[in-house]
PDB file of C-alpha atoms in Angstrom:
ATOM      1  CA  MET A   1      -4.546  37.424 -25.363  1.00 77.00           C
ATOM      2  CA  ARG A   2      -8.142  38.078 -26.408  1.00 84.00           C
ATOM      3  CA  THR A   3     -10.876  36.958 -24.033  1.00 93.00           C
ATOM      4  CA  ASP A   4     -14.635  36.507 -24.275  1.00 93.00           C
ATOM      5  CA  ASN A   5     -16.803  39.603 -24.213  1.00 96.00           C
ATOM      6  CA  THR A   6     -18.412  39.522 -20.747  1.00 96.00           C
ATOM      7  CA  GLU A   7     -21.334  41.706 -21.854  1.00 97.00           C
ATOM      8  CA  HIS A   8     -22.021  39.377 -24.768  1.00 97.00           C
ATOM      9  CA  LYS A   9     -21.712  36.323 -22.522  1.00 97.00           C
ATOM     10  CA  ALA A  10     -24.231  37.729 -20.041  1.00 96.00           C
ATOM     11  CA  LEU A  11     -26.762  38.403 -22.801  1.00 97.00           C
ATOM     12  CA  PHE A  12     -26.417  35.058 -24.569  1.00 98.00           C
ATOM     13  CA  THR A  13     -26.025  32.592 -21.717  1.00 96.00           C
ATOM     14  CA  ILE A  14     -28.970  30.204 -21.515  1.00 95.00           C
ATOM     15  CA  PRO A  15     -30.806  30.953 -18.234  1.00 91.00           C
ATOM     16  CA  THR A  16     -30.865  28.406 -15.459  1.00 88.00           C
ATOM     17  CA  ALA A  17     -34.131  26.751 -14.459  1.00 85.00           C
ATOM     18  CA  ALA A  18     -35.948  28.815 -11.862  1.00 81.00           C
ATOM     19  CA  HIS A  19     -39.607  27.790 -12.093  1.00 84.00           C
ATOM     20  CA  CYS A  20     -41.762  24.894 -10.990  1.00 82.00           C
ATOM     21  CA  THR A  21     -42.257  22.181 -13.601  1.00 80.00           C
ATOM     22  CA  ILE A  22     -45.496  20.750 -12.203  1.00 80.00           C
ATOM     23  CA  LEU A  23     -48.252  20.888 -14.801  1.00 77.00           C
ATOM     24  CA  ALA A  24     -51.233  23.056 -13.947  1.00 71.00           C
ATOM     25  CA  ASN A  25     -53.608  20.960 -16.058  1.00 78.00           C
ATOM     26  CA  ILE A  26     -53.638  17.362 -17.227  1.00 86.00           C
ATOM     27  CA  LYS A  27     -54.459  16.860 -20.890  1.00 89.00           C
ATOM     28  CA  PRO A  28     -57.751  14.968 -21.208  1.00 91.00           C
ATOM     29  CA  LEU A  29     -57.787  11.558 -22.805  1.00 91.00           C
ATOM     30  CA  PRO A  30     -58.959  11.531 -26.421  1.00 91.00           C
ATOM     31  CA  GLU A  31     -62.353  10.094 -27.190  1.00 91.00           C
ATOM     32  CA  GLN A  32     -62.331   6.426 -28.149  1.00 91.00           C
ATOM     33  CA  ARG A  33     -63.655   6.299 -31.694  1.00 91.00           C
ATOM     34  CA  LYS A  34     -64.775   3.663 -34.129  1.00 93.00           C
ATOM     35  CA  ILE A  35     -62.447   4.264 -37.064  1.00 93.00           C
ATOM     36  CA  THR A  36     -61.751   1.110 -39.041  1.00 93.00           C
ATOM     37  CA  GLY A  37     -64.460  -1.000 -37.423  1.00 93.00           C
ATOM     38  CA  HIS A  38     -61.854  -3.541 -36.309  1.00 94.00           C
ATOM     39  CA  LYS A  39     -61.797  -3.334 -32.502  1.00 94.00           C
ATOM     40  CA  GLN A  40     -58.135  -4.269 -31.997  1.00 95.00           C
ATOM     41  CA  THR A  41     -56.928  -1.881 -34.686  1.00 95.00           C
ATOM     42  CA  ASP A  42     -59.056   0.958 -33.329  1.00 94.00           C
ATOM     43  CA  ALA A  43     -57.819   0.230 -29.803  1.00 95.00           C
ATOM     44  CA  TYR A  44     -54.236   0.336 -31.052  1.00 95.00           C
ATOM     45  CA  LEU A  45     -54.842   3.658 -32.831  1.00 95.00           C
ATOM     46  CA  TRP A  46     -56.347   5.105 -29.659  1.00 95.00           C
ATOM     47  CA  VAL A  47     -53.393   4.061 -27.502  1.00 94.00           C
ATOM     48  CA  LEU A  48     -50.973   5.629 -29.995  1.00 95.00           C
ATOM     49  CA  GLU A  49     -53.032   8.827 -29.813  1.00 93.00           C
ATOM     50  CA  VAL A  50     -52.736   8.766 -26.011  1.00 94.00           C
ATOM     51  CA  ILE A  51     -48.971   8.254 -26.237  1.00 94.00           C
ATOM     52  CA  ARG A  52     -48.603  11.207 -28.622  1.00 92.00           C
ATOM     53  CA  LEU A  53     -50.315  13.504 -26.140  1.00 91.00           C
ATOM     54  CA  ASN A  54     -46.957  13.656 -24.336  1.00 91.00           C
ATOM     55  CA  GLU A  55     -48.903  13.650 -21.073  1.00 91.00           C
ATOM     56  CA  PRO A  56     -46.892  12.113 -18.193  1.00 91.00           C
ATOM     57  CA  GLU A  57     -50.035  11.205 -16.262  1.00 90.00           C
ATOM     58  CA  HIS A  58     -51.222   8.934 -19.094  1.00 93.00           C
ATOM     59  CA  LEU A  59     -48.002   7.521 -20.535  1.00 92.00           C
ATOM     60  CA  ASP A  60     -47.401   4.608 -18.158  1.00 91.00           C
ATOM     61  CA  ALA A  61     -51.023   3.489 -18.495  1.00 91.00           C
ATOM     62  CA  ALA A  62     -50.786   3.692 -22.285  1.00 92.00           C
ATOM     63  CA  GLU A  63     -47.631   1.595 -22.253  1.00 91.00           C
ATOM     64  CA  ALA A  64     -49.383  -1.014 -20.106  1.00 92.00           C
ATOM     65  CA  ALA A  65     -52.406  -0.976 -22.436  1.00 92.00           C
ATOM     66  CA  LEU A  66     -50.179  -1.794 -25.396  1.00 91.00           C
ATOM     67  CA  GLU A  67     -49.255  -5.104 -23.783  1.00 90.00           C
ATOM     68  CA  LYS A  68     -52.931  -6.074 -23.588  1.00 91.00           C
ATOM     69  CA  ILE A  69     -53.677  -5.413 -27.252  1.00 93.00           C
ATOM     70  CA  LYS A  70     -53.550  -8.651 -29.200  1.00 93.00           C
ATOM     71  CA  ILE A  71     -53.001  -7.311 -32.703  1.00 94.00           C
ATOM     72  CA  SER A  72     -49.372  -6.787 -33.737  1.00 94.00           C
ATOM     73  CA  PRO A  73     -48.190  -3.302 -34.733  1.00 94.00           C
ATOM     74  CA  LYS A  74     -47.506  -4.550 -38.277  1.00 95.00           C
ATOM     75  CA  ASP A  75     -50.987  -6.000 -38.674  1.00 95.00           C
ATOM     76  CA  ALA A  76     -52.577  -2.855 -37.234  1.00 95.00           C
ATOM     77  CA  GLU A  77     -50.597  -0.769 -39.704  1.00 95.00           C
ATOM     78  CA  LYS A  78     -51.728  -2.953 -42.620  1.00 95.00           C
ATOM     79  CA  ARG A  79     -55.374  -2.803 -41.579  1.00 95.00           C
ATOM     80  CA  TYR A  80     -55.254   0.974 -41.123  1.00 95.00           C
ATOM     81  CA  SER A  81     -53.496   1.424 -44.476  1.00 94.00           C
ATOM     82  CA  SER A  82     -56.187  -0.654 -46.181  1.00 94.00           C
ATOM     83  CA  TYR A  83     -58.871   1.403 -44.452  1.00 93.00           C
ATOM     84  CA  LEU A  84     -57.314   4.686 -45.613  1.00 94.00           C
ATOM     85  CA  LEU A  85     -56.936   3.481 -49.209  1.00 93.00           C
ATOM     86  CA  ALA A  86     -60.491   2.206 -49.277  1.00 92.00           C
ATOM     87  CA  ASN A  87     -61.703   5.616 -48.143  1.00 93.00           C
ATOM     88  CA  GLY A  88     -60.008   7.609 -50.869  1.00 92.00           C
ATOM     89  CA  ALA A  89     -56.610   8.424 -49.385  1.00 90.00           C
ATOM     90  CA  ASP A  90     -53.730   8.545 -51.862  1.00 91.00           C
ATOM     91  CA  PRO A  91     -50.502   6.586 -51.221  1.00 90.00           C
ATOM     92  CA  PHE A  92     -48.722   9.660 -49.858  1.00 92.00           C
ATOM     93  CA  GLN A  93     -51.504  10.308 -47.335  1.00 92.00           C
ATOM     94  CA  VAL A  94     -51.399   6.647 -46.327  1.00 91.00           C
ATOM     95  CA  ALA A  95     -47.634   6.737 -45.830  1.00 92.00           C
ATOM     96  CA  PHE A  96     -47.898   9.931 -43.780  1.00 92.00           C
ATOM     97  CA  GLY A  97     -50.866   8.682 -41.756  1.00 90.00           C
ATOM     98  CA  THR A  98     -49.153   5.463 -40.724  1.00 93.00           C
ATOM     99  CA  ILE A  99     -45.733   6.871 -39.788  1.00 92.00           C
ATOM    100  CA  GLY A 100     -44.460   5.157 -36.653  1.00 90.00           C
ATOM    101  CA  MET A 101     -47.369   2.739 -36.312  1.00 94.00           C
ATOM    102  CA  ASP A 102     -45.069  -0.259 -36.555  1.00 92.00           C
ATOM    103  CA  ASN A 103     -42.808   0.944 -33.723  1.00 93.00           C
ATOM    104  CA  PRO A 104     -44.789   1.796 -30.566  1.00 93.00           C
ATOM    105  CA  ALA A 105     -41.629   1.563 -28.451  1.00 92.00           C
ATOM    106  CA  ARG A 106     -40.154   4.439 -30.418  1.00 94.00           C
ATOM    107  CA  ALA A 107     -43.391   6.403 -29.956  1.00 94.00           C
ATOM    108  CA  ILE A 108     -43.125   5.934 -26.183  1.00 94.00           C
ATOM    109  CA  GLU A 109     -39.456   6.924 -26.232  1.00 95.00           C
ATOM    110  CA  ALA A 110     -40.277  10.059 -28.255  1.00 94.00           C
ATOM    111  CA  ALA A 111     -43.095  10.920 -25.831  1.00 94.00           C
ATOM    112  CA  ARG A 112     -40.742  10.685 -22.865  1.00 94.00           C
ATOM    113  CA  GLU A 113     -38.220  12.897 -24.669  1.00 95.00           C
ATOM    114  CA  ASN A 114     -40.947  15.435 -25.449  1.00 93.00           C
ATOM    115  CA  ILE A 115     -42.134  15.394 -21.839  1.00 94.00           C
ATOM    116  CA  LYS A 116     -38.591  16.225 -20.677  1.00 94.00           C
ATOM    117  CA  LYS A 117     -38.335  19.048 -23.218  1.00 94.00           C
ATOM    118  CA  ALA A 118     -41.687  20.457 -22.124  1.00 94.00           C
ATOM    119  CA  ALA A 119     -40.658  20.313 -18.463  1.00 93.00           C
ATOM    120  CA  ALA A 120     -37.436  22.172 -19.320  1.00 94.00           C
ATOM    121  CA  VAL A 121     -39.453  24.932 -21.004  1.00 95.00           C
ATOM    122  CA  ARG A 122     -41.687  25.312 -17.945  1.00 93.00           C
ATOM    123  CA  ALA A 123     -38.630  25.333 -15.679  1.00 93.00           C
ATOM    124  CA  GLN A 124     -36.956  28.133 -17.631  1.00 94.00           C
ATOM    125  CA  PHE A 125     -39.962  30.247 -18.649  1.00 95.00           C
ATOM    126  CA  GLY A 126     -42.610  29.418 -16.073  1.00 92.00           C
ATOM    127  CA  SER A 127     -45.218  28.660 -18.729  1.00 92.00           C
ATOM    128  CA  TYR A 128     -45.465  27.827 -22.416  1.00 93.00           C
ATOM    129  CA  GLU A 129     -47.053  31.193 -23.179  1.00 94.00           C
ATOM    130  CA  THR A 130     -44.207  33.239 -21.710  1.00 94.00           C
ATOM    131  CA  ALA A 131     -41.702  31.368 -23.866  1.00 96.00           C
ATOM    132  CA  PHE A 132     -42.952  33.584 -26.703  1.00 96.00           C
ATOM    133  CA  ASP A 133     -42.282  36.848 -24.865  1.00 96.00           C
ATOM    134  CA  ASP A 134     -39.300  38.759 -26.235  1.00 97.00           C
ATOM    135  CA  VAL A 135     -36.075  37.790 -24.491  1.00 97.00           C
ATOM    136  CA  GLU A 136     -33.625  40.549 -23.616  1.00 97.00           C
ATOM    137  CA  ALA A 137     -31.557  40.028 -26.771  1.00 98.00           C
ATOM    138  CA  GLU A 138     -34.660  40.472 -28.947  1.00 98.00           C
ATOM    139  CA  LEU A 139     -35.590  43.638 -27.070  1.00 98.00           C
ATOM    140  CA  VAL A 140     -32.075  44.963 -27.663  1.00 98.00           C
ATOM    141  CA  ILE A 141     -32.407  44.274 -31.393  1.00 98.00           C
ATOM    142  CA  LYS A 142     -35.750  46.073 -31.484  1.00 97.00           C
ATOM    143  CA  SER A 143     -34.174  49.069 -29.736  1.00 97.00           C
ATOM    144  CA  SER A 144     -31.886  49.598 -32.720  1.00 98.00           C
ATOM    145  CA  PRO A 145     -32.789  52.525 -35.028  1.00 97.00           C
ATOM    146  CA  LYS A 146     -31.994  50.104 -37.854  1.00 97.00           C
ATOM    147  CA  PHE A 147     -34.560  47.508 -36.741  1.00 97.00           C
ATOM    148  CA  ILE A 148     -36.728  46.435 -39.668  1.00 96.00           C
ATOM    149  CA  ASP A 149     -40.135  44.927 -39.026  1.00 94.00           C
ATOM    150  CA  ASN A 150     -41.656  45.422 -42.466  1.00 90.00           C
ATOM    151  CA  TYR A 151     -41.942  42.249 -44.508  1.00 87.00           C
ATOM    152  CA  ASP A 152     -41.975  44.287 -47.697  1.00 90.00           C
ATOM    153  CA  TRP A 153     -38.932  46.439 -46.857  1.00 93.00           C
ATOM    154  CA  GLY A 154     -37.091  47.291 -50.068  1.00 91.00           C
ATOM    155  CA  TRP A 155     -39.956  46.435 -52.408  1.00 93.00           C
ATOM    156  CA  THR A 156     -40.671  48.809 -55.261  1.00 91.00           C
ATOM    157  CA  ALA A 157     -44.076  50.418 -55.735  1.00 91.00           C
ATOM    158  CA  ALA A 158     -44.759  48.035 -58.634  1.00 90.00           C
ATOM    159  CA  GLU A 159     -43.820  45.019 -56.511  1.00 89.00           C
ATOM    160  CA  LEU A 160     -46.032  46.213 -53.675  1.00 90.00           C
ATOM    161  CA  GLU A 161     -48.921  46.592 -56.105  1.00 87.00           C
ATOM    162  CA  SER A 162     -48.447  43.113 -57.560  1.00 90.00           C
ATOM    163  CA  GLY A 163     -47.983  41.574 -54.123  1.00 87.00           C
ATOM    164  CA  HIS A 164     -45.028  39.332 -54.980  1.00 85.00           C
ATOM    165  CA  ILE A 165     -41.385  39.339 -56.062  1.00 87.00           C
ATOM    166  CA  GLY A 166     -39.176  36.815 -57.810  1.00 81.00           C
ATOM    167  CA  GLY A 167     -36.498  34.738 -56.153  1.00 78.00           C
ATOM    168  CA  GLY A 168     -33.674  36.817 -57.555  1.00 88.00           C
ATOM    169  CA  ARG A 169     -35.172  40.041 -56.238  1.00 91.00           C
ATOM    170  CA  MET A 170     -35.776  38.427 -52.875  1.00 91.00           C
ATOM    171  CA  THR A 171     -32.083  37.546 -52.623  1.00 91.00           C
ATOM    172  CA  GLU A 172     -31.147  41.066 -53.705  1.00 94.00           C
ATOM    173  CA  ILE A 173     -33.364  42.637 -51.037  1.00 94.00           C
ATOM    174  CA  ASP A 174     -32.051  40.220 -48.388  1.00 93.00           C
ATOM    175  CA  ASP A 175     -28.508  41.339 -49.198  1.00 94.00           C
ATOM    176  CA  GLN A 176     -29.515  45.008 -49.042  1.00 95.00           C
ATOM    177  CA  ARG A 177     -31.303  44.568 -45.724  1.00 96.00           C
ATOM    178  CA  ARG A 178     -28.427  42.634 -44.153  1.00 96.00           C
ATOM    179  CA  ALA A 179     -25.930  45.242 -45.290  1.00 96.00           C
ATOM    180  CA  PHE A 180     -28.122  47.969 -43.782  1.00 97.00           C
ATOM    181  CA  VAL A 181     -28.679  46.374 -40.365  1.00 97.00           C
ATOM    182  CA  ASP A 182     -25.062  45.079 -40.209  1.00 97.00           C
ATOM    183  CA  GLY A 183     -25.902  42.366 -37.705  1.00 97.00           C
ATOM    184  CA  TYR A 184     -27.451  44.984 -35.384  1.00 98.00           C
ATOM    185  CA  ARG A 185     -23.947  45.755 -34.146  1.00 97.00           C
ATOM    186  CA  ASP A 186     -25.154  49.208 -33.132  1.00 97.00           C
ATOM    187  CA  ALA A 187     -27.272  47.615 -30.399  1.00 98.00           C
ATOM    188  CA  LEU A 188     -25.932  44.138 -29.608  1.00 98.00           C
ATOM    189  CA  PRO A 189     -22.499  43.538 -28.060  1.00 97.00           C
ATOM    190  CA  ASP A 190     -19.947  42.199 -30.518  1.00 96.00           C
ATOM    191  CA  PRO A 191     -18.385  38.746 -30.036  1.00 97.00           C
ATOM    192  CA  HIS A 192     -14.668  38.987 -29.244  1.00 97.00           C
ATOM    193  CA  THR A 193     -13.871  35.312 -29.740  1.00 97.00           C
ATOM    194  CA  LEU A 194     -15.118  32.316 -31.668  1.00 97.00           C
ATOM    195  CA  SER A 195     -16.406  30.968 -28.359  1.00 97.00           C
ATOM    196  CA  ASP A 196     -18.623  34.065 -28.133  1.00 97.00           C
ATOM    197  CA  VAL A 197     -19.902  33.417 -31.660  1.00 98.00           C
ATOM    198  CA  VAL A 198     -20.739  29.784 -30.915  1.00 97.00           C
ATOM    199  CA  ARG A 199     -22.401  30.730 -27.635  1.00 98.00           C
ATOM    200  CA  GLU A 200     -24.735  33.093 -29.461  1.00 98.00           C
ATOM    201  CA  PHE A 201     -25.593  30.504 -32.124  1.00 98.00           C
ATOM    202  CA  VAL A 202     -26.359  27.976 -29.381  1.00 97.00           C
ATOM    203  CA  TYR A 203     -28.545  30.537 -27.600  1.00 98.00           C
ATOM    204  CA  TRP A 204     -30.694  31.292 -30.652  1.00 98.00           C
ATOM    205  CA  ASP A 205     -31.048  27.571 -31.385  1.00 97.00           C
ATOM    206  CA  TRP A 206     -32.041  26.892 -27.769  1.00 97.00           C
ATOM    207  CA  LEU A 207     -34.656  29.651 -27.940  1.00 97.00           C
ATOM    208  CA  TYR A 208     -36.066  28.254 -31.174  1.00 97.00           C
ATOM    209  CA  GLN A 209     -36.271  24.711 -29.785  1.00 96.00           C
ATOM    210  CA  ALA A 210     -37.903  25.921 -26.548  1.00 96.00           C
ATOM    211  CA  ARG A 211     -40.537  27.880 -28.455  1.00 96.00           C
ATOM    212  CA  ASN A 212     -41.135  25.009 -30.846  1.00 95.00           C
ATOM    213  CA  THR A 213     -41.778  22.700 -27.894  1.00 95.00           C
ATOM    214  CA  ALA A 214     -44.028  25.306 -26.237  1.00 94.00           C
ATOM    215  CA  GLY A 215     -45.957  25.810 -29.459  1.00 94.00           C
ATOM    216  CA  LYS A 216     -46.633  22.106 -29.837  1.00 91.00           C
ATOM    217  CA  GLU A 217     -47.783  21.870 -26.223  1.00 91.00           C
ATOM    218  CA  LEU A 218     -50.148  24.774 -26.856  1.00 90.00           C
ATOM    219  CA  GLY A 219     -51.567  23.006 -29.899  1.00 86.00           C
ATOM    220  CA  TYR A 220     -50.012  25.186 -32.592  1.00 87.00           C
ATOM    221  CA  GLU A 221     -50.114  23.222 -35.822  1.00 77.00           C
ATOM    222  CA  PHE A 222     -46.500  23.950 -36.746  1.00 79.00           C
ATOM    223  CA  GLY A 223     -45.070  24.523 -33.281  1.00 83.00           C
ATOM    224  CA  TYR A 224     -42.882  27.588 -33.810  1.00 89.00           C
ATOM    225  CA  SER A 225     -42.241  28.247 -37.466  1.00 87.00           C
ATOM    226  CA  GLU A 226     -39.245  30.587 -37.254  1.00 93.00           C
ATOM    227  CA  HIS A 227     -37.584  33.468 -35.458  1.00 95.00           C
ATOM    228  CA  HIS A 228     -38.164  37.045 -36.516  1.00 95.00           C
ATOM    229  CA  ARG A 229     -36.132  37.842 -39.610  1.00 95.00           C
ATOM    230  CA  SER A 230     -33.890  40.139 -37.555  1.00 97.00           C
ATOM    231  CA  VAL A 231     -32.487  37.111 -35.721  1.00 97.00           C
ATOM    232  CA  TYR A 232     -31.522  35.470 -39.000  1.00 97.00           C
ATOM    233  CA  ASP A 233     -29.952  38.732 -40.149  1.00 97.00           C
ATOM    234  CA  ARG A 234     -27.889  38.637 -36.969  1.00 98.00           C
ATOM    235  CA  GLU A 235     -26.906  35.011 -37.615  1.00 97.00           C
ATOM    236  CA  PHE A 236     -25.863  35.927 -41.157  1.00 96.00           C
ATOM    237  CA  TYR A 237     -23.399  38.366 -39.581  1.00 97.00           C
ATOM    238  CA  LEU A 238     -22.222  35.680 -37.148  1.00 97.00           C
ATOM    239  CA  ASP A 239     -21.577  33.323 -40.081  1.00 96.00           C
ATOM    240  CA  LYS A 240     -18.973  35.774 -41.365  1.00 95.00           C
ATOM    241  CA  LEU A 241     -17.310  35.970 -37.957  1.00 97.00           C
ATOM    242  CA  LEU A 242     -16.807  32.198 -37.943  1.00 96.00           C
ATOM    243  CA  ALA A 243     -14.525  32.657 -40.933  1.00 95.00           C
ATOM    244  CA  THR A 244     -12.766  35.827 -39.793  1.00 95.00           C
ATOM    245  CA  ILE A 245     -12.168  35.756 -36.021  1.00 95.00           C
ATOM    246  CA  PRO A 246      -9.019  33.686 -35.454  1.00 94.00           C
ATOM    247  CA  PRO A 247      -9.126  31.067 -32.706  1.00 95.00           C
ATOM    248  CA  VAL A 248      -7.322  32.145 -29.545  1.00 94.00           C
ATOM    249  CA  THR A 249      -5.971  28.692 -28.727  1.00 93.00           C
ATOM    250  CA  ARG A 250      -5.740  25.348 -30.428  1.00 92.00           C
ATOM    251  CA  ALA A 251      -8.185  23.953 -27.859  1.00 94.00           C
ATOM    252  CA  GLU A 252     -10.759  26.587 -28.845  1.00 95.00           C
ATOM    253  CA  ALA A 253     -10.213  25.809 -32.527  1.00 95.00           C
ATOM    254  CA  VAL A 254     -10.846  22.099 -31.944  1.00 94.00           C
ATOM    255  CA  GLU A 255     -13.941  22.744 -29.821  1.00 95.00           C
ATOM    256  CA  VAL A 256     -15.430  25.137 -32.368  1.00 96.00           C
ATOM    257  CA  CYS A 257     -14.598  22.724 -35.192  1.00 95.00           C
ATOM    258  CA  HIS A 258     -16.494  19.914 -33.450  1.00 96.00           C
ATOM    259  CA  TRP A 259     -19.485  22.215 -32.952  1.00 96.00           C
ATOM    260  CA  PHE A 260     -19.378  23.432 -36.545  1.00 95.00           C
ATOM    261  CA  LEU A 261     -19.308  19.924 -38.021  1.00 94.00           C
ATOM    262  CA  GLU A 262     -22.111  18.702 -35.750  1.00 94.00           C
ATOM    263  CA  SER A 263     -24.261  21.770 -36.423  1.00 94.00           C
ATOM    264  CA  GLY A 264     -24.470  21.115 -40.171  1.00 92.00           C
ATOM    265  CA  LYS A 265     -24.090  24.845 -40.828  1.00 90.00           C
ATOM    266  CA  GLY A 266     -21.538  24.195 -43.554  1.00 89.00           C
ATOM    267  CA  GLU A 267     -24.264  22.728 -45.765  1.00 89.00           C
ATOM    268  CA  TYR A 268     -25.738  26.208 -46.176  1.00 87.00           C
ATOM    269  CA  MET A 269     -22.449  28.044 -46.722  1.00 88.00           C
ATOM    270  CA  GLU A 270     -20.369  28.690 -49.790  1.00 88.00           C
ATOM    271  CA  ASP A 271     -18.026  25.760 -50.519  1.00 90.00           C
ATOM    272  CA  ASP A 272     -19.593  23.869 -47.602  1.00 88.00           C
ATOM    273  CA  GLY A 273     -18.062  26.244 -45.080  1.00 91.00           C
ATOM    274  CA  ALA A 274     -14.483  25.795 -46.281  1.00 93.00           C
ATOM    275  CA  ALA A 275     -13.578  29.337 -45.165  1.00 94.00           C
ATOM    276  CA  VAL A 276     -14.559  28.476 -41.588  1.00 95.00           C
ATOM    277  CA  ILE A 277     -12.432  25.320 -41.561  1.00 94.00           C
ATOM    278  CA  ILE A 278      -9.452  27.167 -43.033  1.00 94.00           C
ATOM    279  CA  ASN A 279      -9.823  29.827 -40.338  1.00 94.00           C
ATOM    280  CA  LEU A 280      -9.891  27.151 -37.628  1.00 93.00           C
ATOM    281  CA  VAL A 281      -6.753  25.366 -38.840  1.00 90.00           C
ATOM    282  CA  GLY A 282      -4.803  28.622 -39.211  1.00 81.00           C
ATOM    283  CA  GLU A 283      -2.341  30.023 -36.721  1.00 59.00           C
ATOM    284  CA  CYS A 284      -3.591  30.608 -33.176  1.00 55.00           C
ATOM    285  CA  GLU A 285      -2.367  33.370 -30.903  1.00 54.00           C
ATOM    286  CA  GLN A 286      -0.879  30.711 -28.639  1.00 52.00           C
TER     287      GLN A 286
END
């Protein structure tokens, strides 16, 4: 009976927490500003800003301050919307600028969730900055002679001169590049089982989420936009394995099926991932 690839498992197992989670610095409180000119509304806006700092040292005090503010969240939202419209904002900007204003409890809940995520990043990486250092799997990919770091790989001289390519050509080049690198199988250990495949998907997702959290804590506007393209080329290869490696046992098939449905990966696959489901309901080795 086939078993997991131990080399693959060692490379793609999420590391255990090994660092202190105590924050080195406390985020300073934002300046209290006169925004709308209505004291209660401006106080409410300031408290929401404090909550969204995701700073554990300030959160309890911000929650207590909410109870002292007399204006209701709905009324504060209306006043702020009117202020934005009166100052030239379009309806879309107003809708975006007032997201969550009517539900401070949810804002506090989200802040607590973000604080836990940030603490987990510090526990596993030691700091937000080191979360962006290449992990071992990325270093292995970069060690491959096939590693491609050029954004314009595959472009023609005319395309390079013009500085852009059409969508069809982009898809064509993506296919060519993925065929060339072949999932970086020359460098990375191959999954032996579907459990290996899922473990690697979970690892890359964990790494993305950790870096996204770290980026937000560091003040990056978009957190962490995306992995290097080589990671997605690897995942493209893994997608094919989901439909071709047979499950070893019925229990594995059920577990992988649950993961696949919850992951939403089928939405981006041909026929909504039907080939993966058919593979999972096929005959197992035992």
